[in-house]
mmCIF file with all atom_site columns, C-alpha atoms in Angstrom:
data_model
loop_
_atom_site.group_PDB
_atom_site.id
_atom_site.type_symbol
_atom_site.label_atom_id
_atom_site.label_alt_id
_atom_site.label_comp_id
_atom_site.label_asym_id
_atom_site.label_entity_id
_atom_site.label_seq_id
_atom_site.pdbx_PDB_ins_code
_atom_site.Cartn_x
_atom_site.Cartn_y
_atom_site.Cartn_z
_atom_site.occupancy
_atom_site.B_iso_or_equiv
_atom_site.pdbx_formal_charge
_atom_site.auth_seq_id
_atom_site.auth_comp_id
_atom_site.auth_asym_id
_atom_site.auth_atom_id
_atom_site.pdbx_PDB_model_num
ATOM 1   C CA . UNK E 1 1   ? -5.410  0.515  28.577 1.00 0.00 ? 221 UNK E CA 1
ATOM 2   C CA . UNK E 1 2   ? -3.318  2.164  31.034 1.00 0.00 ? 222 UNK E CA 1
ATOM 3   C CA . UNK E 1 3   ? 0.305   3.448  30.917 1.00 0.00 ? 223 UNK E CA 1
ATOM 4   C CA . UNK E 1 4   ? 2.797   5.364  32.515 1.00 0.00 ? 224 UNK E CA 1
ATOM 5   C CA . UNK E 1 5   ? 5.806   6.763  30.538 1.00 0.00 ? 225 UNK E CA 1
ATOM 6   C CA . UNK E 1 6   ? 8.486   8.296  33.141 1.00 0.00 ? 226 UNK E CA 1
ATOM 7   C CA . UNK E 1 7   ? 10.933  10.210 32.342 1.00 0.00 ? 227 UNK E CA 1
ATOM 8   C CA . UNK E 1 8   ? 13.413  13.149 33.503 1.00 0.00 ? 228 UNK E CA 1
ATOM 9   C CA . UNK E 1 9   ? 16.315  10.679 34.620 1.00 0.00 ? 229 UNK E CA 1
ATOM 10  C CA . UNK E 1 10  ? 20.008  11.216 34.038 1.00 0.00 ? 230 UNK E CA 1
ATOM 11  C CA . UNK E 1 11  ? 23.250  11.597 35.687 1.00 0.00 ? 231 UNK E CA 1
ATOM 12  C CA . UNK E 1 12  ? 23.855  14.193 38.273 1.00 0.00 ? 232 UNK E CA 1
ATOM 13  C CA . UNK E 1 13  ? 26.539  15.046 40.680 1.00 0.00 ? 233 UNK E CA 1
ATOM 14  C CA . UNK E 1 14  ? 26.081  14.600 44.506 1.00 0.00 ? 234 UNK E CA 1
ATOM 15  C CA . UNK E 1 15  ? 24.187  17.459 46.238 1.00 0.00 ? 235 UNK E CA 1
ATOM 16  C CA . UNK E 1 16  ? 22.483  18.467 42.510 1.00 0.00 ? 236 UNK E CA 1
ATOM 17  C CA . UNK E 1 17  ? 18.663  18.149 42.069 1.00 0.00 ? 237 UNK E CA 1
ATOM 18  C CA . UNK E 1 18  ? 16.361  16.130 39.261 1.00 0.00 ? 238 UNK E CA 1
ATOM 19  C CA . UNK E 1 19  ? 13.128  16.673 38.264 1.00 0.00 ? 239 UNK E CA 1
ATOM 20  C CA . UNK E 1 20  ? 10.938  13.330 37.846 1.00 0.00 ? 240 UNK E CA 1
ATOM 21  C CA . UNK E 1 21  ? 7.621   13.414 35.870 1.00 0.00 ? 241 UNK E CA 1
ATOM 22  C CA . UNK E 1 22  ? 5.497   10.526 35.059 1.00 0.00 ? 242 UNK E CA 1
ATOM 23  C CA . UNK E 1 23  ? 2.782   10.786 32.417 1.00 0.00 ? 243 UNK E CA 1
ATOM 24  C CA . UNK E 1 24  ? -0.315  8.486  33.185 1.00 0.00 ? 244 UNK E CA 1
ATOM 25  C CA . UNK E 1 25  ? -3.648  7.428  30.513 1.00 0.00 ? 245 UNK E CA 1
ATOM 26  C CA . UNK E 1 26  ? -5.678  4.983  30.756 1.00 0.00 ? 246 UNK E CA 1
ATOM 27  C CA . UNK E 1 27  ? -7.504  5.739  33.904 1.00 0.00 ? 247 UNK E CA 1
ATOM 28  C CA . UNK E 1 28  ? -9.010  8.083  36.322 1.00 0.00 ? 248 UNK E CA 1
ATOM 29  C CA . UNK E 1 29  ? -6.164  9.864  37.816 1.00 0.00 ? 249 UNK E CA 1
ATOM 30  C CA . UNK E 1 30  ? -8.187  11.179 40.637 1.00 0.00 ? 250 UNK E CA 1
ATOM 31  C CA . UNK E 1 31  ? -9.038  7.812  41.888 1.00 0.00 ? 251 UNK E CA 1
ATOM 32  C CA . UNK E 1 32  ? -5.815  5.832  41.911 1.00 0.00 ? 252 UNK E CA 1
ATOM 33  C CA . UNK E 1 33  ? -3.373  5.799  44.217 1.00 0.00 ? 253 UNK E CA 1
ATOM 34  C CA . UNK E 1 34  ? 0.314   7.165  43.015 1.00 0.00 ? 254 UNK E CA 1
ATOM 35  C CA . UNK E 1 35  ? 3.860   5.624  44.045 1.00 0.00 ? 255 UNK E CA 1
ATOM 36  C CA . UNK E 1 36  ? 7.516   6.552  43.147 1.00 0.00 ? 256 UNK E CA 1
ATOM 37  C CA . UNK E 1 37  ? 9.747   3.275  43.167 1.00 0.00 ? 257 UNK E CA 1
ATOM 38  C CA . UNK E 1 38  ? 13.574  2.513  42.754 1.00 0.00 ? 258 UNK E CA 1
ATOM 39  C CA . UNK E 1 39  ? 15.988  -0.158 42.541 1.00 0.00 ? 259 UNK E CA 1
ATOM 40  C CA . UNK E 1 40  ? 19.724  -0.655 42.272 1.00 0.00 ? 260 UNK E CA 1
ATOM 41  C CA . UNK E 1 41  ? 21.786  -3.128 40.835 1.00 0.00 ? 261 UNK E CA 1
ATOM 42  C CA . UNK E 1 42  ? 21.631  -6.217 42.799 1.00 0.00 ? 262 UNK E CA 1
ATOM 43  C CA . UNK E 1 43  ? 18.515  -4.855 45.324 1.00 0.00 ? 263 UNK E CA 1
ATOM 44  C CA . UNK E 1 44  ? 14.862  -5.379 46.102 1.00 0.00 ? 264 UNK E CA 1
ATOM 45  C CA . UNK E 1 45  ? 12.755  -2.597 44.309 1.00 0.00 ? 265 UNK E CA 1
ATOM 46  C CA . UNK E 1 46  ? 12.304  -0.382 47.405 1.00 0.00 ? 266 UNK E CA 1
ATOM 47  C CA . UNK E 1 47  ? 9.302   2.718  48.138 1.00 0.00 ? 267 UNK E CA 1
ATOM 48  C CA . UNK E 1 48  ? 10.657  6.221  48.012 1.00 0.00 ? 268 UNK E CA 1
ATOM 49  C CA . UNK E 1 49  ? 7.515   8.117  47.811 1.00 0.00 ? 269 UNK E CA 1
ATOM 50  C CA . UNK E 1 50  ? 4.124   8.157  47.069 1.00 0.00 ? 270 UNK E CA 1
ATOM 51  C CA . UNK E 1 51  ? 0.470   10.186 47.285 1.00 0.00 ? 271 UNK E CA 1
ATOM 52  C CA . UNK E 1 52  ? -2.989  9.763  47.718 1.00 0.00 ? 272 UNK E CA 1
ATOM 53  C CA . UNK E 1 53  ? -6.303  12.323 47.627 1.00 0.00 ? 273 UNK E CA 1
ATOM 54  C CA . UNK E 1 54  ? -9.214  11.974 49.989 1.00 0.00 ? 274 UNK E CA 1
ATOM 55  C CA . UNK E 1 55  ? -11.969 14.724 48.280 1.00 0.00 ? 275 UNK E CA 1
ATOM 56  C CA . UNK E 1 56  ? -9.556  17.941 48.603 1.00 0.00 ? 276 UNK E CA 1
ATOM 57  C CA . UNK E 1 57  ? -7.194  16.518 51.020 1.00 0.00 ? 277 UNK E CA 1
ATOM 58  C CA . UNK E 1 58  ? -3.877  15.226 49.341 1.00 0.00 ? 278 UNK E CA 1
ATOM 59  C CA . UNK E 1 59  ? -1.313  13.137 51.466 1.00 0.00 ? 279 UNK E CA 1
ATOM 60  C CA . UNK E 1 60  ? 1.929   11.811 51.162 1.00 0.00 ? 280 UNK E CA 1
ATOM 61  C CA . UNK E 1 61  ? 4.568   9.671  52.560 1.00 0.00 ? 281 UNK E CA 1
ATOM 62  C CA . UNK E 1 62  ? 8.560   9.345  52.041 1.00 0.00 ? 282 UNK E CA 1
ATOM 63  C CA . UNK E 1 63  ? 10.457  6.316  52.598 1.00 0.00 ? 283 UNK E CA 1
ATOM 64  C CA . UNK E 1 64  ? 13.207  7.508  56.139 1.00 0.00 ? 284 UNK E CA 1
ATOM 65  C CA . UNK E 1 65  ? 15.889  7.701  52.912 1.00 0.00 ? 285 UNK E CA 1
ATOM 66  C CA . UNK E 1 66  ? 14.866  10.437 50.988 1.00 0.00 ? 286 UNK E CA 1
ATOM 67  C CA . UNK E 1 67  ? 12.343  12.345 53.342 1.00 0.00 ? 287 UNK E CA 1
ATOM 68  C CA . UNK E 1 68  ? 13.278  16.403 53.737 1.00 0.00 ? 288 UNK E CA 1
ATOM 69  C CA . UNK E 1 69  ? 14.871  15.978 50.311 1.00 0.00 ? 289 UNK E CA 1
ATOM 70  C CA . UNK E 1 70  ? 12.322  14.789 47.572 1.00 0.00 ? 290 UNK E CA 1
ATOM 71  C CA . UNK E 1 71  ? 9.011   15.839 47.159 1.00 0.00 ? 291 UNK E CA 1
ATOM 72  C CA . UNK E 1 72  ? 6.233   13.970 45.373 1.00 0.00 ? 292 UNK E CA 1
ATOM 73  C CA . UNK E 1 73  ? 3.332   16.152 43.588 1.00 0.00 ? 293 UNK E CA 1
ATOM 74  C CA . UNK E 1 74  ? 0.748   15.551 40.714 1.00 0.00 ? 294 UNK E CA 1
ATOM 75  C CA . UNK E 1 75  ? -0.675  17.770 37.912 1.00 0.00 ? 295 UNK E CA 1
ATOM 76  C CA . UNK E 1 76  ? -4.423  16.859 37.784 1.00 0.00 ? 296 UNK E CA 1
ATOM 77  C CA . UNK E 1 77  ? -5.024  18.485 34.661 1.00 0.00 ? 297 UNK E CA 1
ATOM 78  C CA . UNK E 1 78  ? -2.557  16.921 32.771 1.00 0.00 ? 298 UNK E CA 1
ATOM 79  C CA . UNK E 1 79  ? -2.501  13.833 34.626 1.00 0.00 ? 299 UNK E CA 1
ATOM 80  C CA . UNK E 1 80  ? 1.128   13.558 35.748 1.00 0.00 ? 300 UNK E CA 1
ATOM 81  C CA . UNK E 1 81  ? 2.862   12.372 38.960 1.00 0.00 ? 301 UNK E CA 1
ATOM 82  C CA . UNK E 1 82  ? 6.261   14.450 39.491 1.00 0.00 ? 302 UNK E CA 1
ATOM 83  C CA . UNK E 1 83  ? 9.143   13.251 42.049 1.00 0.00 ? 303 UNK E CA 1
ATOM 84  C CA . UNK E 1 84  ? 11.523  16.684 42.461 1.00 0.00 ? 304 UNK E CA 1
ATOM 85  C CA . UNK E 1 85  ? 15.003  14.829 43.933 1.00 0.00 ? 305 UNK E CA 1
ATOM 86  C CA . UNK E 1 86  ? 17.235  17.773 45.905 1.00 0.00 ? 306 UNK E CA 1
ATOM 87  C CA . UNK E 1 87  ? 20.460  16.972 47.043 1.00 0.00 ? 307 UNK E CA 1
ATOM 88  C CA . UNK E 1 88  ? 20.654  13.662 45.307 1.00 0.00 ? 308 UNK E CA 1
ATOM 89  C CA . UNK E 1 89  ? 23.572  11.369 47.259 1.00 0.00 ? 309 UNK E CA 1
ATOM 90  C CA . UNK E 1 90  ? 25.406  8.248  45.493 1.00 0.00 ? 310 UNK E CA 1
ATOM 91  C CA . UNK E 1 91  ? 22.691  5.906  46.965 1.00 0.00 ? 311 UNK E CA 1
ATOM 92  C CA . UNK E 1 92  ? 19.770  7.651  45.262 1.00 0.00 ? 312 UNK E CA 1
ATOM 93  C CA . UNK E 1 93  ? 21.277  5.927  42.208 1.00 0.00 ? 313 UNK E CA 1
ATOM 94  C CA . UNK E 1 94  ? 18.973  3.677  40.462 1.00 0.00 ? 314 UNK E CA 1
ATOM 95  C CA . UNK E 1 95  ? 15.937  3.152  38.026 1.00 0.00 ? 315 UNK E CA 1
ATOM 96  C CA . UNK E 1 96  ? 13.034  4.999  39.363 1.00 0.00 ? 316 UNK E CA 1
ATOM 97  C CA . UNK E 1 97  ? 9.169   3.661  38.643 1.00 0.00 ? 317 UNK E CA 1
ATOM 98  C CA . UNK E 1 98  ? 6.287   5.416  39.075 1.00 0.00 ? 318 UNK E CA 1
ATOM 99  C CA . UNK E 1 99  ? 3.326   2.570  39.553 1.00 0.00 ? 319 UNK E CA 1
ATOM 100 C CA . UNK E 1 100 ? -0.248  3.318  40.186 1.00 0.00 ? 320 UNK E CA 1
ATOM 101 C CA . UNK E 1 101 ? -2.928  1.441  42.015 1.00 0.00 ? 321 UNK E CA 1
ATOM 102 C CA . UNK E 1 102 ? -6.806  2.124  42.207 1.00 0.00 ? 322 UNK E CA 1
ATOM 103 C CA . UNK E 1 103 ? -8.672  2.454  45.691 1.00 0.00 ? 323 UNK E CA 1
ATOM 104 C CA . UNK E 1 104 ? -8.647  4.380  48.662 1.00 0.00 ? 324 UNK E CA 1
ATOM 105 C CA . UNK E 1 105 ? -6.736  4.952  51.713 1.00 0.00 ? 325 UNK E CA 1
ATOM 106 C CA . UNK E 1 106 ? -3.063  5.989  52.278 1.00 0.00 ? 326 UNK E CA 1
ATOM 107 C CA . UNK E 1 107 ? -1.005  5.053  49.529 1.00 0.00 ? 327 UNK E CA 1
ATOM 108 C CA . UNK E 1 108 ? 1.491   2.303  50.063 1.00 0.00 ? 328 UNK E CA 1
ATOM 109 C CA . UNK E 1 109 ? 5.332   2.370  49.795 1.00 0.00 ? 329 UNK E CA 1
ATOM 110 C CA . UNK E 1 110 ? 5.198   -1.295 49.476 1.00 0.00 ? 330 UNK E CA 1
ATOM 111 C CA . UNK E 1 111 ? 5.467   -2.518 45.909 1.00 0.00 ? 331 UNK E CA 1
ATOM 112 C CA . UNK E 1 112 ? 1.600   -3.609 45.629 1.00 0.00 ? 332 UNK E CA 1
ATOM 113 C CA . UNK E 1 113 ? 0.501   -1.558 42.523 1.00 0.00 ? 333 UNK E CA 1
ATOM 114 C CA . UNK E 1 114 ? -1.086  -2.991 39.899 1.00 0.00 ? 334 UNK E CA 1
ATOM 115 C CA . UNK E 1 115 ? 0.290   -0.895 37.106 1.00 0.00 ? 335 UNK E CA 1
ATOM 116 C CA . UNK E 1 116 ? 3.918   -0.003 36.573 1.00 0.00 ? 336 UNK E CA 1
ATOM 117 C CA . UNK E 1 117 ? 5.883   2.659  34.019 1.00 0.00 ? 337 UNK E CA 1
ATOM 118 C CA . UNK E 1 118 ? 9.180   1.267  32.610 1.00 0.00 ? 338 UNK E CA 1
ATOM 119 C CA . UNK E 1 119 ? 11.385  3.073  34.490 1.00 0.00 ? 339 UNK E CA 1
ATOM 120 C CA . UNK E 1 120 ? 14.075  5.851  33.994 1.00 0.00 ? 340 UNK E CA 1
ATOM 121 C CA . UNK E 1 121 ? 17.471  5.588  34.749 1.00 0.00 ? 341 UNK E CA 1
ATOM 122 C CA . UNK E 1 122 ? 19.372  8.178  37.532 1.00 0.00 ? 342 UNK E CA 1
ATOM 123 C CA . UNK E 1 123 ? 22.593  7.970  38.507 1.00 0.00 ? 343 UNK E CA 1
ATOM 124 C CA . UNK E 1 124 ? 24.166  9.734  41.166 1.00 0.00 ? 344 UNK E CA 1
ATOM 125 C CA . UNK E 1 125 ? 28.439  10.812 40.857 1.00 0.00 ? 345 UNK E CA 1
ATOM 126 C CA . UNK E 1 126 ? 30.242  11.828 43.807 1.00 0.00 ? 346 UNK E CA 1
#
């Protein structure tokens, strides 16, 4: 069965930094594609980040909103996806998902994953 359990959320002022992990079983982390999700109140569920590996080669993409400022990693060993959030803004508020998908190629920021965590909650004070 898989699962993902994030966590690391929690309230921060504007220009602080947050530390995202998301803990994965179920599957073979190596082989899956990796995504880090969020929505606000009232919005679509929207990419922010998200990483795939190709033999040794890892690759990643950011969504035009958060790129120069988070950074999206994994932890083979202990098969966890991180998101590291620096200088968070008031629009970086929101629940955050990490969601996994199996396959090849570049990783999607579109929300077509087949497996989702439950989401922790960040919210950003100016």
């Amino acid at each position: 069965q898989v699962e993902l359990a994030e966590s690391g959320g929690g309230s921060v002022q504007t220009g602080g930094s947050l530390k995202l992990s998301c803990v994965t079983s179920g599957f073979t982390f190596s082989a899956v594609l990796m995504g880090w999700f969020r929505q606000a109140p009232g919005k679509e569920r929207e990419g922010v980040a998200c990483i795939s590996q190709h033999g040794w080669t890892t690759e990643t993409q950011y969504s035009d909103a958060v790129k120069g400022r988070f950074t999206v990693s994994r932890d083979r060993d202990m098969n966890t996806l991180y998101l590291e959030m620096n200088d968070v803004k008031p629009e970086d508020t929101g629940t955050y998902y990490c969601a996994a998908r199996g396959g090849g190629g570049a990783c999607p920021l579109t929300p077509i994953y087949n497996y989702w965590g439950r989401g922790t909650q960040v919210t950003v004070s100016s």
